[in-house]
Structure formats: C-alpha cells, structure tokens
Amino acid sequence: MFGTFSLFDSAFVAIVLLSLKVTLTAVGCAGLVGLPLGAALALGRFPGRPVIIVIVNAFMGLPPVVAGLAVFLLLSRSGPLGGFGLLFSPAAMVVAQFSLVLPIIIALTRQTIEDLWGEYRDQLTSMGAGPLRAIPTLIWDARFSLVTGLLAGLGRAFAEVGAILIVGGNIAGFTRTMTTAIALETSKGDLPLALGLGAVLMALTLAINGLALAVSRLGARFAG
Amino acid sequence: MTSVTSAPSILPLTLDRVAYEVGGRRLVGVEWATIAKGRKTVVLGPNGAGKTLFLRLCHGLIKPSAGTIAFASGIRPAPQQHAMVFQKPVLLRRSVAANLHHALALAGLGYFERRRTSRLILNRFGLGDLADRPARVLSGGEQQRLAIARAVAVGPELLFLDEPVSGLDPSAMRQIEEMLVALHADGLTWVMTTHDLAQARRLADDILFFHAGRLLEAAPADRFFAEPATEEARAFLESRLFW
Ligand SMILES: Nc1ncnc2c1ncn2[C@@H]1O[C@H](COP(=O)(O)OP(=O)(O)O)[C@@H](O)[C@H]1O
Ligand SMILES: [Mg+2]
C-alpha cells in the first residue's frame, strides 16, 4: 500500500479539489452575505441590536460538531429542508461551513466598520452621505481588514472536520475532503494518504497566513 | 468649483439666540451673529472658547439646544452648498484622486465628469503630481490642501475651516493662506477658526470673538483690532488672557 501512493493519484487529487471547492464556495457565500450584514449591524440603530451582536460574537466560537449537528437535523429527511435531499452531499458540507464562517465574517465586519465609521462619520455626514450611502465607502476603505477577516474564515473552514464529517459522511469520491480523509483513513492504516493530505493542508495554511500578512502590509500603506 | 451661480445664494447665515448645551452646561451661547456673503470671517478666541462647536453648529453637524440657525430666507441648502474642513483632515484610505472622485460622486457627478473635475482641481492646487499617491501618506500641509481642494471641488458657496493651519510649518501655512485668499477672490465665502492673532490680522474681514463659550464681539476686523469693546478681547489682544 505504501508503494502505490503518489501525489498525482487521482483519488488524492479529487480529495484536494473537493476540499477547495467546498471551502471556497462556503467562504465566498459567507462573504457575500456577511459583509453587508456586518456593515448594517455596525451602522444601524434598532432595538435588539446589542443582543444580536452578543449572539453573533458567541456563534464565532460555535463548536463545529454542534454546527454539523444542527445542519444535519435541518437537512435530514424528516427535517425542515429534508425535501431537497442534500444530506451527505458536497452541498450539505457547503451549508455547514457557511454557517461556521458566517458569524466570524459578520462579527469582524461589524467591529471594523464601526471603528471606521467613528473616524469617518463627521466627514461623510458633512459631504452629504448618510449611513446607508456610507456603507459602500466604509466597506471599500476597510477592504484590507475585511480581506484579512475573510482569510481567517478561510483558514477556519479548511481546518474544520467535525461539521463536514457529520453532514457529508466522508463518502469516497463524493464527500471525502482532506480533513475527513485524514481523520478516518489514518485509523484504517492509509498513512501515506493522510500524510500527503496533511502536507497540502499545512501548505494551504501557510499560504493563507502569508497572504494575510501581505494584505495587512498593503493596508498599512493606505492607512498612512 | 466656484459656486453655482444659477442657484439662489444661501447667504447670509443668521444665528438668533442660539445656545448649545450638554448635560445642562452651556457650551456655546450666541445672542446674534450673521455670516455675510463675500466676507472672510475669522472666529477668534483662546482654546476651549467654543470655536469648533460654533462651526459644527453652523454646518449643521450638531443641533442647537435653543435658538435658530437659518440660511437666506427659507433656503435649506443641499449638502454641497456649504462644506467643512476639519481640524484634523479625514482623508479616505485611497489615492489622492480617488478622494476627490468620492466627494464628486456624492455630489452626483458622473464618471467622466468626476475624472475631468478632479484633474482640474488637483492641478489648480498643485496636487496634480500626487494624484496616484495614497492620500494618507502625504505631508501634513499636502493633506490639508487636499482636504480644502476636496471641500471646494463640489462648488460650495460657503466653506467652514477649523484651525486649518494648526500644526503646519510656516511655508505650508503660507500655502494654505494663499489658497484661501485665492478662493475668496473667486467668490467663495469662508469662515475660519483660529487662536492665532497674527493670522487673524492677515486674513480677516470680520471677527467673531469667542470667550468661555460666548460670542462676545462681532465686528469688522480693523475696528476689532483698533478698539476692542470688551475687557476679554483687550486681554486676548495683549496676550494676557488666561481662560
Ligand atoms: N460633546 C461635548 N461634551 C461636553 N463638553 C464638550 C463637548 N464638546 C466640546 N466640549 C467642551 O466645550 C468647550 C468648547 O470646545 P471647542 O468648541 O472644541 O473649543 P475651541 O474649538 O474653541 O478650542 C470645551 O471646554 C470642550 O471641552
Ligand atoms: Mg477647536
């Protein structure tokens, strides 16, 4: 078994590609939803706002297995969204990772945009921009911090195993990702596969952190 | 960039028995004051006199607790008709040109019009070579010039400036003062705060003298400096005023 493993093994490549696809889709969607929601939470003034902020912050630390369980119940045949038949599919894994990353993105966006609004408020108000018109301005001016936040979400999603294992099921060739493969194949003795995937994960993590550093360096230039 | 001549003038600006209070403390009290068209008004007074709050009241960033602040009969100016430059300029985390584009977009200009106008304005104020630099890495004087350029780019009739040269070296200060004189010659009415007597003497047509939150004197500059009417103003002019 040790001798047959190669980096270009088609099963190996399929696992890596599926991981990338699931995580990038989940984080992309969470960004599209989370950035405007976080900005609205930063600038909006409505009853219940502090409660929502506390809840969102608390959900940042949601244990992945709990998120997985919740999505499992939602998507299982007798659950409210059972009719779509998504359980044990890549789509279910996207939903699980989406729900893990969304609170992170909302919370980081809210904090970043609120701080920036504190700084820009008088100037933007003076130029005739109310809170609603200020949102695109603030999102653009916070772009470097926000991308760093997205990268943090990406890191968490790539490393996560509990949630996607529960809703995806680690089905070979269909829902087997890097982390679920490592978690389950190691115990079955396929160490080369696990080690190879581990190396790819490490490289990804390094790349994400390197990118985050580069982005914040670039941001510091514009922050003056 | 000079005011839109077709729109009716928003001046004079009149303040009538205006008070601004926070937690029961009166921070600004103005019995009566008027900002006339075409005048260079300098709001003078020691630190903490209420100059900044007075500008913010006039510009509409804060609401008076009592009294009225009104532009020429019945006019409710659009945001672009009077602008303000803050003591510490708040520049966006973008290039110099993009800072102008943003202000012009808020004023409703289309894409090509924004580019054209911003190029004109930057060249006029000697910022053309800096167009692509991040605005926040400019020197203090360049940042303040950009802040003023951005404020006048949308063609206001009235400009408020809060201590626009504080913290700048003499040559940057002179550049800003020349810029303000030139803008006035082009038809801009401005109101500037300062605690710098020499600067007030150089620039002012009219003086509004504040002390401890109250407007104590409103007079043409030559009269104010020749014969100040209050003991506080005399003390301030002789640099023996301690608040
Ligand atoms: N929001 C506020 N709450 C309480 N006091 C304030 C507030 N803003 C300003 N002040 C006080 O009002 C006074 C006038 O302030 P300011 O207009 O900034 O003075 P100046 O610009 O003439 O130096 C100061 O004593 C300041 O501490
Ligand atoms: Mg002040």
XYZ file of C-alpha atoms in Angstrom, chain B residues 150-242:
93
model
C -11.935 68.222 -1.869
C -14.253 70.565 0.040
C -14.347 73.201 -2.721
C -14.420 70.687 -5.596
C -18.181 70.317 -5.314
C -18.681 74.073 -5.650
C -19.902 75.251 -2.240
C -20.798 78.882 -1.706
C -19.672 78.791 1.921
C -16.723 76.952 3.480
C -16.041 76.375 7.170
C -12.444 75.717 8.193
C -11.469 74.611 11.694
C -7.917 75.749 12.508
C -6.739 74.797 9.010
C -3.065 75.531 9.646
C -2.620 74.278 13.194
C 0.478 72.131 13.433
C 1.832 73.122 10.000
C 5.226 74.669 9.351
C 5.390 78.308 8.184
C 5.728 77.529 4.469
C 2.803 75.066 4.472
C 0.831 77.647 6.440
C 1.564 80.316 3.853
C 0.463 77.991 1.049
C -2.851 77.365 2.782
C -3.401 81.052 3.424
C -2.681 81.882 -0.216
C -5.108 79.185 -1.243
C -7.805 80.694 0.964
C -7.232 84.194 -0.351
C -7.414 82.931 -3.945
C -10.619 81.018 -3.261
C -12.151 84.125 -1.750
C -11.167 86.134 -4.810
C -13.058 83.538 -6.860
C -16.217 84.194 -4.927
C -16.057 81.736 -2.050
C -17.233 82.957 1.338
C -15.379 81.334 4.190
C -15.412 81.149 7.970
C -12.240 80.060 9.696
C -11.381 79.480 13.336
C -8.006 80.280 14.779
C -6.365 81.192 18.044
C -3.511 82.801 16.112
C -3.787 86.585 16.356
C -1.292 87.330 13.618
C -3.163 85.075 11.215
C -6.452 86.741 12.092
C -4.917 90.144 11.366
C -3.615 88.902 8.000
C -6.813 87.331 6.764
C -9.945 88.605 8.464
C -12.598 90.933 7.079
C -14.823 90.240 10.072
C -14.042 88.904 13.530
C -16.237 86.815 15.761
C -14.549 86.797 19.152
C -15.443 83.942 21.484
C -14.560 83.552 25.095
C -15.719 80.826 27.504
C -18.373 79.649 25.072
C -19.907 83.060 24.443
C -19.747 85.237 21.378
C -18.542 88.470 22.969
C -17.793 90.592 19.923
C -18.730 90.632 16.261
C -17.039 93.428 14.346
C -15.126 94.315 11.202
C -11.523 93.280 11.722
C -9.979 96.760 11.648
C -12.383 98.017 14.295
C -11.962 94.917 16.451
C -8.191 95.260 16.484
C -8.194 99.047 16.913
C -10.789 99.328 19.621
C -11.958 96.048 21.141
C -15.156 96.577 23.062
C -14.723 94.056 25.847
C -12.165 93.575 28.559
C -11.709 89.926 27.461
C -10.892 90.940 23.891
C -8.418 93.569 25.100
C -6.778 90.969 27.289
C -6.649 88.471 24.404
C -5.118 91.032 22.044
C -2.471 91.836 24.625
C -1.827 88.109 25.111
C -2.665 88.288 28.798
C -5.872 86.295 28.598
C -5.907 83.120 30.593
